[in-house]
Every structure is written in structure tokens, then in C-alpha cells.
PDB file of C-alpha atoms in Angstrom:
ATOM      1  CA  UNK A 574     -67.075 -26.417 -46.069  1.00  0.00           C
ATOM      2  CA  UNK A 575     -64.819 -23.889 -47.753  1.00  0.00           C
ATOM      3  CA  UNK A 576     -66.951 -22.117 -50.200  1.00  0.00           C
ATOM      4  CA  UNK A 577     -64.789 -22.095 -53.566  1.00  0.00           C
ATOM      5  CA  UNK A 578     -61.918 -24.399 -54.471  1.00  0.00           C
ATOM      6  CA  UNK A 579     -59.483 -22.710 -56.715  1.00  0.00           C
ATOM      7  CA  UNK A 580     -57.648 -24.914 -59.309  1.00  0.00           C
ATOM      8  CA  UNK A 581     -54.330 -23.356 -60.658  1.00  0.00           C
ATOM      9  CA  UNK A 582     -52.544 -25.261 -63.245  1.00  0.00           C
ATOM     10  CA  UNK A 583     -48.700 -25.001 -63.394  1.00  0.00           C
ATOM     11  CA  UNK A 584     -45.287 -26.605 -64.502  1.00  0.00           C
ATOM     12  CA  UNK A 585     -41.950 -25.259 -63.956  1.00  0.00           C
ATOM     13  CA  UNK A 586     -43.036 -21.619 -63.685  1.00  0.00           C
ATOM     14  CA  UNK A 587     -42.051 -20.454 -60.381  1.00  0.00           C
ATOM     15  CA  UNK A 588     -41.586 -16.818 -61.057  1.00  0.00           C
ATOM     16  CA  UNK A 589     -44.973 -16.621 -62.517  1.00  0.00           C
ATOM     17  CA  UNK A 590     -46.647 -18.613 -60.210  1.00  0.00           C
ATOM     18  CA  UNK A 591     -45.301 -16.390 -56.955  1.00  0.00           C
ATOM     19  CA  UNK A 592     -46.717 -13.205 -58.567  1.00  0.00           C
ATOM     20  CA  UNK A 593     -50.263 -15.414 -59.213  1.00  0.00           C
ATOM     21  CA  UNK A 594     -50.185 -16.351 -55.391  1.00  0.00           C
ATOM     22  CA  UNK A 595     -49.707 -12.658 -54.020  1.00  0.00           C
ATOM     23  CA  UNK A 596     -52.592 -12.107 -56.424  1.00  0.00           C
ATOM     24  CA  UNK A 597     -54.790 -14.576 -54.615  1.00  0.00           C
ATOM     25  CA  UNK A 598     -53.497 -13.357 -50.946  1.00  0.00           C
ATOM     26  CA  UNK A 599     -55.247 -10.205 -51.269  1.00  0.00           C
ATOM     27  CA  UNK A 600     -58.703 -11.122 -52.484  1.00  0.00           C
ATOM     28  CA  UNK A 601     -61.414  -9.426 -51.092  1.00  0.00           C
ATOM     29  CA  UNK A 602     -63.339 -12.991 -50.807  1.00  0.00           C
ATOM     30  CA  UNK A 603     -61.370 -14.705 -48.290  1.00  0.00           C
ATOM     31  CA  UNK A 604     -63.307 -18.106 -48.109  1.00  0.00           C
ATOM     32  CA  UNK A 605     -61.021 -20.337 -50.552  1.00  0.00           C
ATOM     33  CA  UNK A 606     -58.761 -23.046 -50.785  1.00  0.00           C
ATOM     34  CA  UNK A 607     -56.122 -23.141 -53.713  1.00  0.00           C
ATOM     35  CA  UNK A 608     -55.373 -26.666 -55.367  1.00  0.00           C
ATOM     36  CA  UNK A 609     -52.299 -26.461 -57.444  1.00  0.00           C
ATOM     37  CA  UNK A 610     -52.471 -28.695 -60.222  1.00  0.00           C
ATOM     38  CA  UNK A 611     -48.844 -29.627 -60.806  1.00  0.00           C
ATOM     39  CA  UNK A 612     -47.932 -31.374 -64.143  1.00  0.00           C
ATOM     40  CA  UNK A 613     -44.368 -32.403 -63.071  1.00  0.00           C
ATOM     41  CA  UNK A 614     -42.431 -29.504 -61.991  1.00  0.00           C
ATOM     42  CA  UNK A 615     -39.343 -29.616 -60.273  1.00  0.00           C
ATOM     43  CA  UNK A 616     -38.485 -29.039 -56.417  1.00  0.00           C
ATOM     44  CA  UNK A 617     -38.475 -25.106 -56.767  1.00  0.00           C
ATOM     45  CA  UNK A 618     -41.830 -24.969 -57.317  1.00  0.00           C
ATOM     46  CA  UNK A 619     -42.341 -27.185 -54.186  1.00  0.00           C
ATOM     47  CA  UNK A 620     -40.228 -24.804 -52.331  1.00  0.00           C
ATOM     48  CA  UNK A 621     -42.190 -21.897 -53.545  1.00  0.00           C
ATOM     49  CA  UNK A 622     -45.613 -23.512 -52.379  1.00  0.00           C
ATOM     50  CA  UNK A 623     -44.440 -24.229 -49.181  1.00  0.00           C
ATOM     51  CA  UNK A 624     -43.216 -20.870 -48.375  1.00  0.00           C
ATOM     52  CA  UNK A 625     -46.628 -19.688 -48.716  1.00  0.00           C
ATOM     53  CA  UNK A 626     -48.069 -22.577 -46.601  1.00  0.00           C
ATOM     54  CA  UNK A 627     -45.314 -21.953 -43.718  1.00  0.00           C
ATOM     55  CA  UNK A 628     -46.568 -17.885 -44.001  1.00  0.00           C
ATOM     56  CA  UNK A 629     -50.190 -19.108 -43.528  1.00  0.00           C
ATOM     57  CA  UNK A 630     -51.098 -16.409 -46.123  1.00  0.00           C
ATOM     58  CA  UNK A 631     -52.835 -19.191 -47.926  1.00  0.00           C
ATOM     59  CA  UNK A 632     -54.653 -22.673 -47.706  1.00  0.00           C
ATOM     60  CA  UNK A 633     -52.812 -24.472 -50.503  1.00  0.00           C
ATOM     61  CA  UNK A 634     -53.394 -28.081 -51.439  1.00  0.00           C
ATOM     62  CA  UNK A 635     -50.096 -29.071 -53.858  1.00  0.00           C
ATOM     63  CA  UNK A 636     -51.161 -32.049 -55.996  1.00  0.00           C
ATOM     64  CA  UNK A 637     -48.227 -33.009 -58.363  1.00  0.00           C
ATOM     65  CA  UNK A 638     -47.567 -35.869 -60.602  1.00  0.00           C
ATOM     66  CA  UNK A 639     -44.634 -37.179 -62.249  1.00  0.00           C
ATOM     67  CA  UNK A 640     -43.501 -35.367 -65.584  1.00  0.00           C
ATOM     68  CA  UNK A 641     -44.703 -37.310 -68.481  1.00  0.00           C
ATOM     69  CA  UNK A 642     -44.864 -34.638 -71.062  1.00  0.00           C
ATOM     70  CA  UNK A 643     -48.209 -32.444 -71.470  1.00  0.00           C
ATOM     71  CA  UNK A 644     -50.368 -34.036 -69.272  1.00  0.00           C
ATOM     72  CA  UNK A 645     -52.285 -31.169 -68.209  1.00  0.00           C
ATOM     73  CA  UNK A 646     -56.166 -32.754 -68.412  1.00  0.00           C
ATOM     74  CA  UNK A 647     -54.850 -35.827 -66.319  1.00  0.00           C
ATOM     75  CA  UNK A 648     -53.338 -33.154 -63.346  1.00  0.00           C
ATOM     76  CA  UNK A 649     -56.640 -31.124 -63.707  1.00  0.00           C
ATOM     77  CA  UNK A 650     -58.876 -34.402 -62.925  1.00  0.00           C
ATOM     78  CA  UNK A 651     -56.704 -35.175 -59.690  1.00  0.00           C
ATOM     79  CA  UNK A 652     -57.141 -31.900 -58.839  1.00  0.00           C
ATOM     80  CA  UNK A 653     -60.965 -31.797 -59.114  1.00  0.00           C
ATOM     81  CA  UNK A 654     -61.150 -34.944 -57.297  1.00  0.00           C
ATOM     82  CA  UNK A 655     -58.992 -33.570 -54.436  1.00  0.00           C
ATOM     83  CA  UNK A 656     -61.195 -30.114 -54.169  1.00  0.00           C
ATOM     84  CA  UNK A 657     -62.913 -29.662 -50.948  1.00  0.00           C
ATOM     85  CA  UNK A 658     -65.792 -27.145 -52.094  1.00  0.00           C
ATOM     86  CA  UNK A 659     -68.617 -27.813 -54.257  1.00  0.00           C
ATOM     87  CA  UNK A 660     -67.685 -24.967 -56.445  1.00  0.00           C
ATOM     88  CA  UNK A 661     -64.784 -24.687 -58.697  1.00  0.00           C
ATOM     89  CA  UNK A 662     -62.773 -21.746 -60.142  1.00  0.00           C
ATOM     90  CA  UNK A 663     -60.335 -22.695 -62.504  1.00  0.00           C
ATOM     91  CA  UNK A 664     -57.321 -20.738 -63.576  1.00  0.00           C
ATOM     92  CA  UNK A 665     -53.600 -20.974 -64.716  1.00  0.00           C
ATOM     93  CA  UNK A 666     -50.123 -20.281 -62.864  1.00  0.00           C
ATOM     94  CA  UNK A 667     -49.465 -17.402 -65.451  1.00  0.00           C
ATOM     95  CA  UNK A 668     -52.828 -15.544 -64.789  1.00  0.00           C
ATOM     96  CA  UNK A 669     -52.713 -12.926 -61.978  1.00  0.00           C
ATOM     97  CA  UNK A 670     -56.125 -12.242 -60.104  1.00  0.00           C
ATOM     98  CA  UNK A 671     -57.671  -8.941 -59.546  1.00  0.00           C
ATOM     99  CA  UNK A 672     -58.588  -8.307 -55.907  1.00  0.00           C
ATOM    100  CA  UNK A 673     -62.310  -8.850 -56.766  1.00  0.00           C
ATOM    101  CA  UNK A 674     -61.682 -11.836 -58.887  1.00  0.00           C
ATOM    102  CA  UNK A 675     -63.268 -14.341 -56.560  1.00  0.00           C
ATOM    103  CA  UNK A 676     -65.810 -12.347 -55.418  1.00  0.00           C
ATOM    104  CA  UNK A 677     -67.296 -11.642 -59.004  1.00  0.00           C
ATOM    105  CA  UNK A 678     -67.103 -15.432 -59.269  1.00  0.00           C
ATOM    106  CA  UNK A 679     -68.904 -15.863 -56.097  1.00  0.00           C
ATOM    107  CA  UNK A 680     -71.433 -13.454 -56.782  1.00  0.00           C
ATOM    108  CA  UNK A 681     -72.391 -14.667 -60.278  1.00  0.00           C
ATOM    109  CA  UNK A 682     -72.589 -18.287 -59.668  1.00  0.00           C
ATOM    110  CA  UNK A 683     -75.943 -19.850 -60.071  1.00  0.00           C
ATOM    111  CA  UNK A 684     -77.194 -23.531 -60.190  1.00  0.00           C
ATOM    112  CA  UNK A 685     -77.408 -24.768 -63.909  1.00  0.00           C
ATOM    113  CA  UNK A 686     -74.768 -22.678 -64.995  1.00  0.00           C
ATOM    114  CA  UNK A 687     -71.010 -22.230 -65.722  1.00  0.00           C
ATOM    115  CA  UNK A 688     -68.985 -18.683 -65.788  1.00  0.00           C
ATOM    116  CA  UNK A 689     -66.834 -17.744 -68.645  1.00  0.00           C
ATOM    117  CA  UNK A 690     -64.286 -15.356 -68.071  1.00  0.00           C
ATOM    118  CA  UNK A 691     -61.435 -13.722 -70.118  1.00  0.00           C
ATOM    119  CA  UNK A 692     -58.018 -12.746 -69.433  1.00  0.00           C
ATOM    120  CA  UNK A 693     -55.975  -9.445 -70.276  1.00  0.00           C
ATOM    121  CA  UNK A 694     -52.718 -10.278 -72.177  1.00  0.00           C
ATOM    122  CA  UNK A 695     -49.417  -8.436 -71.041  1.00  0.00           C
ATOM    123  CA  UNK A 696     -46.503  -8.503 -73.220  1.00  0.00           C
ATOM    124  CA  UNK A 697     -43.247  -9.917 -71.798  1.00  0.00           C
ATOM    125  CA  UNK A 698     -41.494  -6.762 -70.678  1.00  0.00           C
ATOM    126  CA  UNK A 699     -44.486  -5.617 -68.792  1.00  0.00           C
ATOM    127  CA  UNK A 700     -45.154  -9.213 -67.016  1.00  0.00           C
ATOM    128  CA  UNK A 701     -41.166  -9.094 -66.086  1.00  0.00           C
ATOM    129  CA  UNK A 702     -41.496  -5.695 -64.818  1.00  0.00           C
ATOM    130  CA  UNK A 703     -44.530  -6.533 -62.403  1.00  0.00           C
ATOM    131  CA  UNK A 704     -43.365  -6.874 -58.688  1.00  0.00           C
ATOM    132  CA  UNK A 705     -44.940  -8.021 -55.298  1.00  0.00           C
ATOM    133  CA  UNK A 706     -45.940  -4.102 -54.404  1.00  0.00           C
ATOM    134  CA  UNK A 707     -47.612  -3.829 -57.717  1.00  0.00           C
ATOM    135  CA  UNK A 708     -49.862  -6.641 -57.245  1.00  0.00           C
ATOM    136  CA  UNK A 709     -50.481  -6.024 -53.556  1.00  0.00           C
ATOM    137  CA  UNK A 710     -51.237  -2.112 -54.348  1.00  0.00           C
ATOM    138  CA  UNK A 711     -53.397  -3.280 -57.354  1.00  0.00           C
ATOM    139  CA  UNK A 712     -51.267  -0.730 -59.640  1.00  0.00           C
ATOM    140  CA  UNK A 713     -50.771  -3.742 -62.156  1.00  0.00           C
ATOM    141  CA  UNK A 714     -54.226  -3.399 -62.925  1.00  0.00           C
ATOM    142  CA  UNK A 715     -54.081   0.176 -63.484  1.00  0.00           C
ATOM    143  CA  UNK A 716     -54.129   1.141 -67.140  1.00  0.00           C
ATOM    144  CA  UNK A 717     -52.621   4.631 -66.303  1.00  0.00           C
ATOM    145  CA  UNK A 718     -49.683   2.690 -64.559  1.00  0.00           C
ATOM    146  CA  UNK A 719     -49.641   0.017 -67.210  1.00  0.00           C
ATOM    147  CA  UNK A 720     -49.123   2.594 -70.065  1.00  0.00           C
ATOM    148  CA  UNK A 721     -46.229   4.064 -68.038  1.00  0.00           C
ATOM    149  CA  UNK A 722     -44.802   0.829 -68.517  1.00  0.00           C
ATOM    150  CA  UNK A 723     -45.446   0.746 -72.461  1.00  0.00           C
ATOM    151  CA  UNK A 724     -48.872  -0.641 -72.917  1.00  0.00           C
ATOM    152  CA  UNK A 725     -50.588   0.488 -75.905  1.00  0.00           C
ATOM    153  CA  UNK A 726     -54.246   1.894 -76.463  1.00  0.00           C
ATOM    154  CA  UNK A 727     -56.583  -0.401 -77.060  1.00  0.00           C
ATOM    155  CA  UNK A 728     -60.214  -1.595 -76.840  1.00  0.00           C
ATOM    156  CA  UNK A 729     -59.254  -4.361 -74.689  1.00  0.00           C
ATOM    157  CA  UNK A 730     -58.059  -1.863 -72.157  1.00  0.00           C
ATOM    158  CA  UNK A 731     -61.795  -1.928 -71.286  1.00  0.00           C
ATOM    159  CA  UNK A 732     -61.428  -5.309 -69.287  1.00  0.00           C
ATOM    160  CA  UNK A 733     -59.443  -2.978 -66.747  1.00  0.00           C
ATOM    161  CA  UNK A 734     -61.588   0.134 -66.490  1.00  0.00           C
ATOM    162  CA  UNK A 735     -64.951  -1.346 -66.635  1.00  0.00           C
ATOM    163  CA  UNK A 736     -67.097  -1.413 -63.440  1.00  0.00           C
ATOM    164  CA  UNK A 737     -70.586  -1.642 -62.583  1.00  0.00           C
ATOM    165  CA  UNK A 738     -73.251  -1.411 -65.093  1.00  0.00           C
ATOM    166  CA  UNK A 739     -70.569  -0.905 -68.088  1.00  0.00           C
ATOM    167  CA  UNK A 740     -68.993  -4.316 -67.376  1.00  0.00           C
ATOM    168  CA  UNK A 741     -72.612  -6.098 -67.578  1.00  0.00           C
ATOM    169  CA  UNK A 742     -73.407  -4.172 -70.616  1.00  0.00           C
ATOM    170  CA  UNK A 743     -70.089  -5.279 -72.432  1.00  0.00           C
ATOM    171  CA  UNK A 744     -70.417  -8.794 -71.061  1.00  0.00           C
ATOM    172  CA  UNK A 745     -73.600  -8.708 -73.006  1.00  0.00           C
ATOM    173  CA  UNK A 746     -72.297  -7.074 -76.066  1.00  0.00           C
ATOM    174  CA  UNK A 747     -69.195  -8.961 -76.592  1.00  0.00           C
ATOM    175  CA  UNK A 748     -69.208 -11.548 -79.507  1.00  0.00           C
ATOM    176  CA  UNK A 749     -66.880 -13.817 -77.907  1.00  0.00           C
ATOM    177  CA  UNK A 750     -68.698 -17.411 -76.807  1.00  0.00           C
ATOM    178  CA  UNK A 751     -69.252 -17.649 -73.312  1.00  0.00           C
ATOM    179  CA  UNK A 752     -67.080 -21.102 -73.521  1.00  0.00           C
ATOM    180  CA  UNK A 753     -65.248 -22.868 -70.484  1.00  0.00           C
ATOM    181  CA  UNK A 754     -61.888 -21.153 -70.549  1.00  0.00           C
ATOM    182  CA  UNK A 755     -59.261 -22.787 -68.420  1.00  0.00           C
ATOM    183  CA  UNK A 756     -57.589 -19.414 -67.626  1.00  0.00           C
ATOM    184  CA  UNK A 757     -60.872 -18.283 -65.897  1.00  0.00           C
ATOM    185  CA  UNK A 758     -63.877 -20.308 -65.489  1.00  0.00           C
ATOM    186  CA  UNK A 759     -66.099 -21.674 -62.686  1.00  0.00           C
ATOM    187  CA  UNK A 760     -68.553 -24.264 -62.044  1.00  0.00           C
ATOM    188  CA  UNK A 761     -70.354 -26.439 -59.702  1.00  0.00           C
ATOM    189  CA  UNK A 762     -68.161 -29.499 -58.935  1.00  0.00           C
ATOM    190  CA  UNK A 763     -71.039 -31.861 -59.105  1.00  0.00           C
ATOM    191  CA  UNK A 764     -71.605 -30.877 -62.730  1.00  0.00           C
ATOM    192  CA  UNK A 765     -67.786 -31.154 -63.798  1.00  0.00           C
ATOM    193  CA  UNK A 766     -67.834 -34.743 -62.208  1.00  0.00           C
ATOM    194  CA  UNK A 767     -71.174 -35.757 -63.904  1.00  0.00           C
ATOM    195  CA  UNK A 768     -69.670 -35.479 -67.000  1.00  0.00           C
ATOM    196  CA  UNK A 769     -66.425 -37.146 -65.723  1.00  0.00           C
ATOM    197  CA  UNK A 770     -64.075 -34.393 -65.947  1.00  0.00           C
ATOM    198  CA  UNK A 771     -61.310 -33.667 -68.559  1.00  0.00           C
ATOM    199  CA  UNK A 772     -60.684 -35.890 -71.515  1.00  0.00           C
ATOM    200  CA  UNK A 773     -57.171 -37.150 -70.835  1.00  0.00           C
ATOM    201  CA  UNK A 774     -56.643 -38.242 -74.024  1.00  0.00           C
ATOM    202  CA  UNK A 775     -56.203 -34.289 -75.180  1.00  0.00           C
ATOM    203  CA  UNK A 776     -53.242 -32.586 -74.686  1.00  0.00           C
ATOM    204  CA  UNK A 777     -52.608 -28.775 -75.675  1.00  0.00           C
ATOM    205  CA  UNK A 778     -55.211 -26.812 -77.338  1.00  0.00           C
ATOM    206  CA  UNK A 779     -58.831 -26.889 -76.485  1.00  0.00           C
ATOM    207  CA  UNK A 780     -59.146 -29.397 -73.813  1.00  0.00           C
ATOM    208  CA  UNK A 781     -61.274 -26.660 -71.605  1.00  0.00           C
ATOM    209  CA  UNK A 782     -62.997 -26.038 -74.501  1.00  0.00           C
ATOM    210  CA  UNK A 783     -64.130 -29.174 -74.901  1.00  0.00           C
ATOM    211  CA  UNK A 784     -65.001 -29.650 -71.398  1.00  0.00           C
ATOM    212  CA  UNK A 785     -67.446 -26.864 -71.434  1.00  0.00           C
ATOM    213  CA  UNK A 786     -68.831 -28.316 -74.705  1.00  0.00           C
ATOM    214  CA  UNK A 787     -69.740 -31.752 -72.751  1.00  0.00           C
ATOM    215  CA  UNK A 788     -71.197 -29.219 -69.968  1.00  0.00           C
ATOM    216  CA  UNK A 789     -73.628 -27.598 -72.702  1.00  0.00           C
ATOM    217  CA  UNK A 790     -74.336 -31.602 -73.674  1.00  0.00           C
ATOM    218  CA  UNK A 791     -75.531 -32.203 -69.914  1.00  0.00           C
ATOM    219  CA  UNK A 792     -77.800 -29.077 -70.073  1.00  0.00           C
ATOM    220  CA  UNK A 793     -75.673 -26.874 -68.206  1.00  0.00           C
ATOM    221  CA  UNK A 794     -75.928 -23.015 -69.709  1.00  0.00           C
ATOM    222  CA  UNK A 795     -73.030 -20.339 -69.517  1.00  0.00           C
ATOM    223  CA  UNK A 796     -72.578 -16.794 -68.260  1.00  0.00           C
ATOM    224  CA  UNK A 797     -70.140 -14.216 -69.658  1.00  0.00           C
ATOM    225  CA  UNK A 798     -68.149 -12.629 -66.942  1.00  0.00           C
ATOM    226  CA  UNK A 799     -64.980 -11.504 -69.425  1.00  0.00           C
ATOM    227  CA  UNK A 800     -65.311  -7.706 -68.353  1.00  0.00           C
ATOM    228  CA  UNK A 801     -66.085  -8.616 -64.590  1.00  0.00           C
ATOM    229  CA  UNK A 802     -63.830 -11.126 -63.460  1.00  0.00           C
ATOM    230  CA  UNK A 803     -59.980  -9.696 -64.340  1.00  0.00           C
ATOM    231  CA  UNK A 804     -56.900 -11.326 -64.458  1.00  0.00           C
ATOM    232  CA  UNK A 805     -53.714 -10.502 -66.073  1.00  0.00           C
ATOM    233  CA  UNK A 806     -52.011 -13.215 -68.384  1.00  0.00           C
ATOM    234  CA  UNK A 807     -48.404 -12.954 -68.079  1.00  0.00           C
ATOM    235  CA  UNK A 808     -46.558 -13.546 -71.584  1.00  0.00           C
ATOM    236  CA  UNK A 809     -44.737 -17.375 -72.003  1.00  0.00           C
ATOM    237  CA  UNK A 810     -43.661 -19.216 -74.659  1.00  0.00           C
ATOM    238  CA  UNK A 811     -45.828 -22.140 -75.853  1.00  0.00           C
ATOM    239  CA  UNK A 812     -43.023 -25.112 -76.792  1.00  0.00           C
ATOM    240  CA  UNK A 813     -45.864 -27.990 -76.332  1.00  0.00           C
ATOM    241  CA  UNK A 814     -48.442 -26.620 -78.865  1.00  0.00           C
ATOM    242  CA  UNK A 815     -47.902 -28.815 -81.823  1.00  0.00           C
ATOM    243  CA  UNK A 816     -50.229 -29.355 -85.215  1.00  0.00           C
ATOM    244  CA  UNK A 817     -50.665 -32.978 -84.074  1.00  0.00           C
ATOM    245  CA  UNK A 818     -51.966 -32.034 -80.817  1.00  0.00           C
ATOM    246  CA  UNK A 819     -54.535 -29.551 -82.073  1.00  0.00           C
ATOM    247  CA  UNK A 820     -55.617 -31.661 -84.896  1.00  0.00           C
ATOM    248  CA  UNK A 821     -56.248 -34.689 -82.451  1.00  0.00           C
ATOM    249  CA  UNK A 822     -58.070 -32.336 -79.959  1.00  0.00           C
ATOM    250  CA  UNK A 823     -60.303 -30.847 -83.082  1.00  0.00           C
ATOM    251  CA  UNK A 824     -61.607 -34.301 -83.768  1.00  0.00           C
ATOM    252  CA  UNK A 825     -62.458 -35.279 -80.240  1.00  0.00           C
ATOM    253  CA  UNK A 826     -64.106 -32.038 -80.021  1.00  0.00           C
ATOM    254  CA  UNK A 827     -66.082 -32.391 -83.146  1.00  0.00           C
ATOM    255  CA  UNK A 828     -67.294 -35.797 -81.743  1.00  0.00           C
ATOM    256  CA  UNK A 829     -68.279 -34.368 -78.421  1.00  0.00           C
ATOM    257  CA  UNK A 830     -70.632 -31.844 -80.522  1.00  0.00           C
ATOM    258  CA  UNK A 831     -71.869 -34.360 -83.175  1.00  0.00           C
ATOM    259  CA  UNK A 832     -72.793 -37.270 -80.547  1.00  0.00           C
ATOM    260  CA  UNK A 833     -74.176 -34.788 -77.707  1.00  0.00           C
ATOM    261  CA  UNK A 834     -72.619 -36.804 -75.100  1.00  0.00           C
ATOM    262  CA  UNK A 835     -71.855 -35.275 -71.708  1.00  0.00           C
ATOM    263  CA  UNK A 836     -69.724 -38.311 -70.702  1.00  0.00           C
ATOM    264  CA  UNK A 837     -65.992 -39.204 -71.473  1.00  0.00           C
ATOM    265  CA  UNK A 838     -64.559 -42.412 -70.946  1.00  0.00           C
ATOM    266  CA  UNK A 839     -61.270 -40.888 -70.494  1.00  0.00           C
ATOM    267  CA  UNK A 840     -61.735 -39.135 -67.651  1.00  0.00           C
ATOM    268  CA  UNK A 841     -61.541 -39.067 -63.680  1.00  0.00           C
ATOM    269  CA  UNK A 842     -63.043 -42.529 -63.719  1.00  0.00           C
ATOM    270  CA  UNK A 843     -61.677 -44.885 -66.884  1.00  0.00           C
ATOM    271  CA  UNK A 844     -64.324 -47.143 -68.445  1.00  0.00           C
TER     272      UNK A 844
END
């Protein structure tokens, strides 16, 4: 059995997805499959995925649904069902994984826990500059190289420079909650299925956090790995973010926290 299933969500963003797939093609940890959760992309995305399949660089399962507006929760549930492994890493089609990304998730995974990673946000100009060679060589994760491209000094640069003891220390000291983050999180398939996956009523804004809150309600704990499992977040517009979707999702999340229920009737199985 494949050790890890990686779910990558995408929607009509072939240029970014291609960079992400190059990142997965040079992982130090090799025993994984990729399940693309495609929320209705056009034929260009399929052509890109087929080119990687034909080159046999990656084991990819393309799970697609008709474009029906922002229905990420629905396609993620389909992808969860399609996963062959008993352990799932979730990320997005705009997050390039560092070469040790899956190795870190595999090393930290533990029964009764999920892992909470972060991302390193890049500005649009650097996102556009990064090419295949920059990814395969690892240059795009090198702070010196990024500064040459115009990256500014920031404490957040520690995400890229920390290794070993320093990264473990920063994981412990960070004030950020170890929540389920859709761009970089992992957990056991049986736990995700036990809470019925994502709540499909939820559109943009916090559906990943709500899944984590129901995992907590199930009794699952979380571990912080934001300074260990590193991915670069490529910049993009967020046209699907509306005040209505945010308000609706906050209401659902409040109910999840107040009711302490792990199960959603609006998930993989429809009650």
C-alpha cells in the first residue's frame, strides 16, 4: 500500500500547478500518490496532468467535477474517498513543496494526532519568476536567492532557514494555533472519514479550520510543524471570497465548537 496520499486542490491555474508538480517530482520521500482535487478546471489542466502521467514522474489520480462555482469542500470529499493510503497530506495547487516536505510529514505522523504546517507567502513578481530549474535545484527555497529576486527581510524568513533544533524550538514557541490548514496539513484517513470529511455547505473561508475543529471534537490532538514542513505559497487573486461566504462559514464553525460534535451530516455521506 502507498504510504502517503497527497491531495492537491486546483481550479484553472495550470502555470502554478505545474510548478507545484515539479516540487513533488523531487521529493526525498518517494512512496506517495497525488490525488488532484479539481473543482471544474478546463482542458488545459487535464493536458498538464496527462503530461506528468505520461512522463511517469508522478503517480497521479485526477479527480474532477463540473464547474458549479466554488465547491472546494465537495471535490475534497471526493478526493478523500479516492485516496489509496491510510495517511493523507493536504495542500493546494499554488504551494510548492520543499524537497523534504513529505519526509517531514511522514516522520512526524502519529496515531491520535494531525499535523499543522504553514506556508511561506511570495509576492507576485517572485512567484512569476520561479522556473523549473529553480524548483529542481532548490534555489527557490534559498533565502539568499530569494533576496536577489527582491525578497525583503522578515522574521518569517526563519521558516526557510530553520532546520533541526531551531525549527523544533520555533514550532514550540510560535503563538499560531496548530489548526488544520488546507495548504499544509496531514492526518489519518480513518479520522477524517470518522468525522464525515468536509462540510459541503461551506464555501471560501475556513472550511479547513472547521474540519480540524471537528477532529478536536473527536478527540484528535494536533502537532505544530510550521517551521519544519515548508512550502512556498505563490500569489494569486481571491475573487471567490465574499462577506456572505465568510459570515456563513463563521456561523457553521461556531456551531461546531459550541455543539462539540465531530460529525457533519453535510459531508462525504449525506444524512
